[in-house]
Coordinates of C-alpha atoms in Angstrom, one line a residue:
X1 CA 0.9 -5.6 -10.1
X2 CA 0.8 -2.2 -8.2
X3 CA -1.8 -1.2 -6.4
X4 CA -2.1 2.8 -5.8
X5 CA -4.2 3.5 -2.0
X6 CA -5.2 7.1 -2.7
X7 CA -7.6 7.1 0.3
X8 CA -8.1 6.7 3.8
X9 CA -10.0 4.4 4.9
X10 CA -10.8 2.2 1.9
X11 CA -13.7 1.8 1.2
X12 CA -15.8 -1.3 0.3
X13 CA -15.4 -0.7 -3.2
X14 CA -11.6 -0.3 -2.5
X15 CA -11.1 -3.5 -0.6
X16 CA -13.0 -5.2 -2.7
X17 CA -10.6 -4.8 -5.7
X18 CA -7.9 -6.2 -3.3
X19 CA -9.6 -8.9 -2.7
X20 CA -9.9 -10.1 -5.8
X21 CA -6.7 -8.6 -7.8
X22 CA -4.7 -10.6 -5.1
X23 CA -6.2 -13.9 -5.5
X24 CA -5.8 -13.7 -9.0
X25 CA -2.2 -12.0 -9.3
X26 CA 0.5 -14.1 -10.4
X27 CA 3.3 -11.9 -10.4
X28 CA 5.4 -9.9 -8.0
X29 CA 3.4 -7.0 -6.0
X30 CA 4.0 -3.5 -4.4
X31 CA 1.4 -1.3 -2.3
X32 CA 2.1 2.3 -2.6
X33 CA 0.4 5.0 -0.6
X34 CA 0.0 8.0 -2.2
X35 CA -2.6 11.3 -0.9
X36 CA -4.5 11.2 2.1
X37 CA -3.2 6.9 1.5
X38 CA -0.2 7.7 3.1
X39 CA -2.0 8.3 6.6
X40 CA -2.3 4.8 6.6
X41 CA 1.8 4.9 7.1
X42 CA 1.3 6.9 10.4
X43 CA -0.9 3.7 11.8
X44 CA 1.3 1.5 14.5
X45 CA -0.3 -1.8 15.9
X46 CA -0.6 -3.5 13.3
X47 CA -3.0 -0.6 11.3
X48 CA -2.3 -1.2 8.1
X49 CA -1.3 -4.6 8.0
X50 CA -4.5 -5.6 9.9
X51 CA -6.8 -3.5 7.1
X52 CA -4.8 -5.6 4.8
X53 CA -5.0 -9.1 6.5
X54 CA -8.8 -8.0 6.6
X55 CA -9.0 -6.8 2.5
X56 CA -6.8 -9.7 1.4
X57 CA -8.6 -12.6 4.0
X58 CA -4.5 -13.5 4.9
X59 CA -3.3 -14.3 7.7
X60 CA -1.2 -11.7 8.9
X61 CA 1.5 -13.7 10.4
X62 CA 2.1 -16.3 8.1
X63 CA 1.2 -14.9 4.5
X64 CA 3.4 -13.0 2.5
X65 CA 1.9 -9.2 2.3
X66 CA 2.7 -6.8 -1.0
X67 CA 5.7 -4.0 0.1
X68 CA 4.3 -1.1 1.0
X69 CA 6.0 2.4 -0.1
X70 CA 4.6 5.7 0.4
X71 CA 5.5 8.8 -1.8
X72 CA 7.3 11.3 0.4
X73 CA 6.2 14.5 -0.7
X74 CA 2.5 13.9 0.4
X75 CA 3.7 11.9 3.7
X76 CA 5.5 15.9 4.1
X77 CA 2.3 18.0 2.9
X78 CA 0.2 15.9 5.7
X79 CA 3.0 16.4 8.2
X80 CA 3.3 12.6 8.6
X81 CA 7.3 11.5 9.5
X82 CA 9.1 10.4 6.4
X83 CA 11.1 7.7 7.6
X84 CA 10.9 4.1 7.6
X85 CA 8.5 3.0 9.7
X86 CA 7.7 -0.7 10.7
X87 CA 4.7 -2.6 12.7
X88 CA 5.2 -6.3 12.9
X89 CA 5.6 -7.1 9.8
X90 CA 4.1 -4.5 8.1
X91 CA 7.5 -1.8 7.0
X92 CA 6.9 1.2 4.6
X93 CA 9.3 3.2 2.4
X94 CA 9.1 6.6 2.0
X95 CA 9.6 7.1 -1.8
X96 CA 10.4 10.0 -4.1
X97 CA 8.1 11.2 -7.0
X98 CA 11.1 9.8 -9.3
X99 CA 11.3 6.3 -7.7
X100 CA 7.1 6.3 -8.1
X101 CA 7.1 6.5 -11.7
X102 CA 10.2 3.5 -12.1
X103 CA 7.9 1.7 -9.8
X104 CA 4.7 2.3 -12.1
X105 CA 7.2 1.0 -15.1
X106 CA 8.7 -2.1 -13.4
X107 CA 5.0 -3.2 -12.4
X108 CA 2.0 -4.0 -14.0
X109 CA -0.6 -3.2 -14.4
X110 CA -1.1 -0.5 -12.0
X111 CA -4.6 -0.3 -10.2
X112 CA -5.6 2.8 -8.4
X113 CA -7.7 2.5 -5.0

């Protein structure tokens, strides 16, 4: 399953979704930030993966969390730095626009936040 964070922050609606696509997904997962998402990638202490922990009711240290990309081109338009970045165990990818649409084909379905 893929899920697609357009949005910063979620909102209730947003987290929601999580919350129940994850305790029902049986398959393989990836998070990718894409528009104003990808400000969540800027986030250190534990940002992201604390919103997640939070959305998903995980534990942040002991549960396995989905990987995280973000697509580079909007992490440039928003001026955020397009390199790996990591916060415990939260990591993100930068990502091309090419690698995004293999990622939409080699998961699914895709759900958009």
């Amino acid at each position: 399953m893929l899920f697609i964070v357009k949005s910063y922050p979620l909102n209730a609606v947003a987290i929601k979704t999580l919350q129940q696509a994850f305790r029902s997904a049986e398959s393989d997962q990836a998070l990718v930030l894409i528009d104003d998402g990808v400000y969540y990638a800027q986030q250190t202490n534990d940002g992201l993966l604390s919103v997640l922990a939070r959305a998903l009711e995980i534990d942040a240290n002991t549960d396995p969390i989905p990987e995280i990309f973000a697509l580079q081109e909007d992490m440039a338009l928003r001026g955020i730095s397009n390199g790996e970045s990591k916060s415990n165990k939260a990591s993100f990818t930068s990502l091309l626009m090419d690698e995004f649409v293999t990622l939409t084909d080699t998961f699914y379905p895709v759900v958009y936040l």
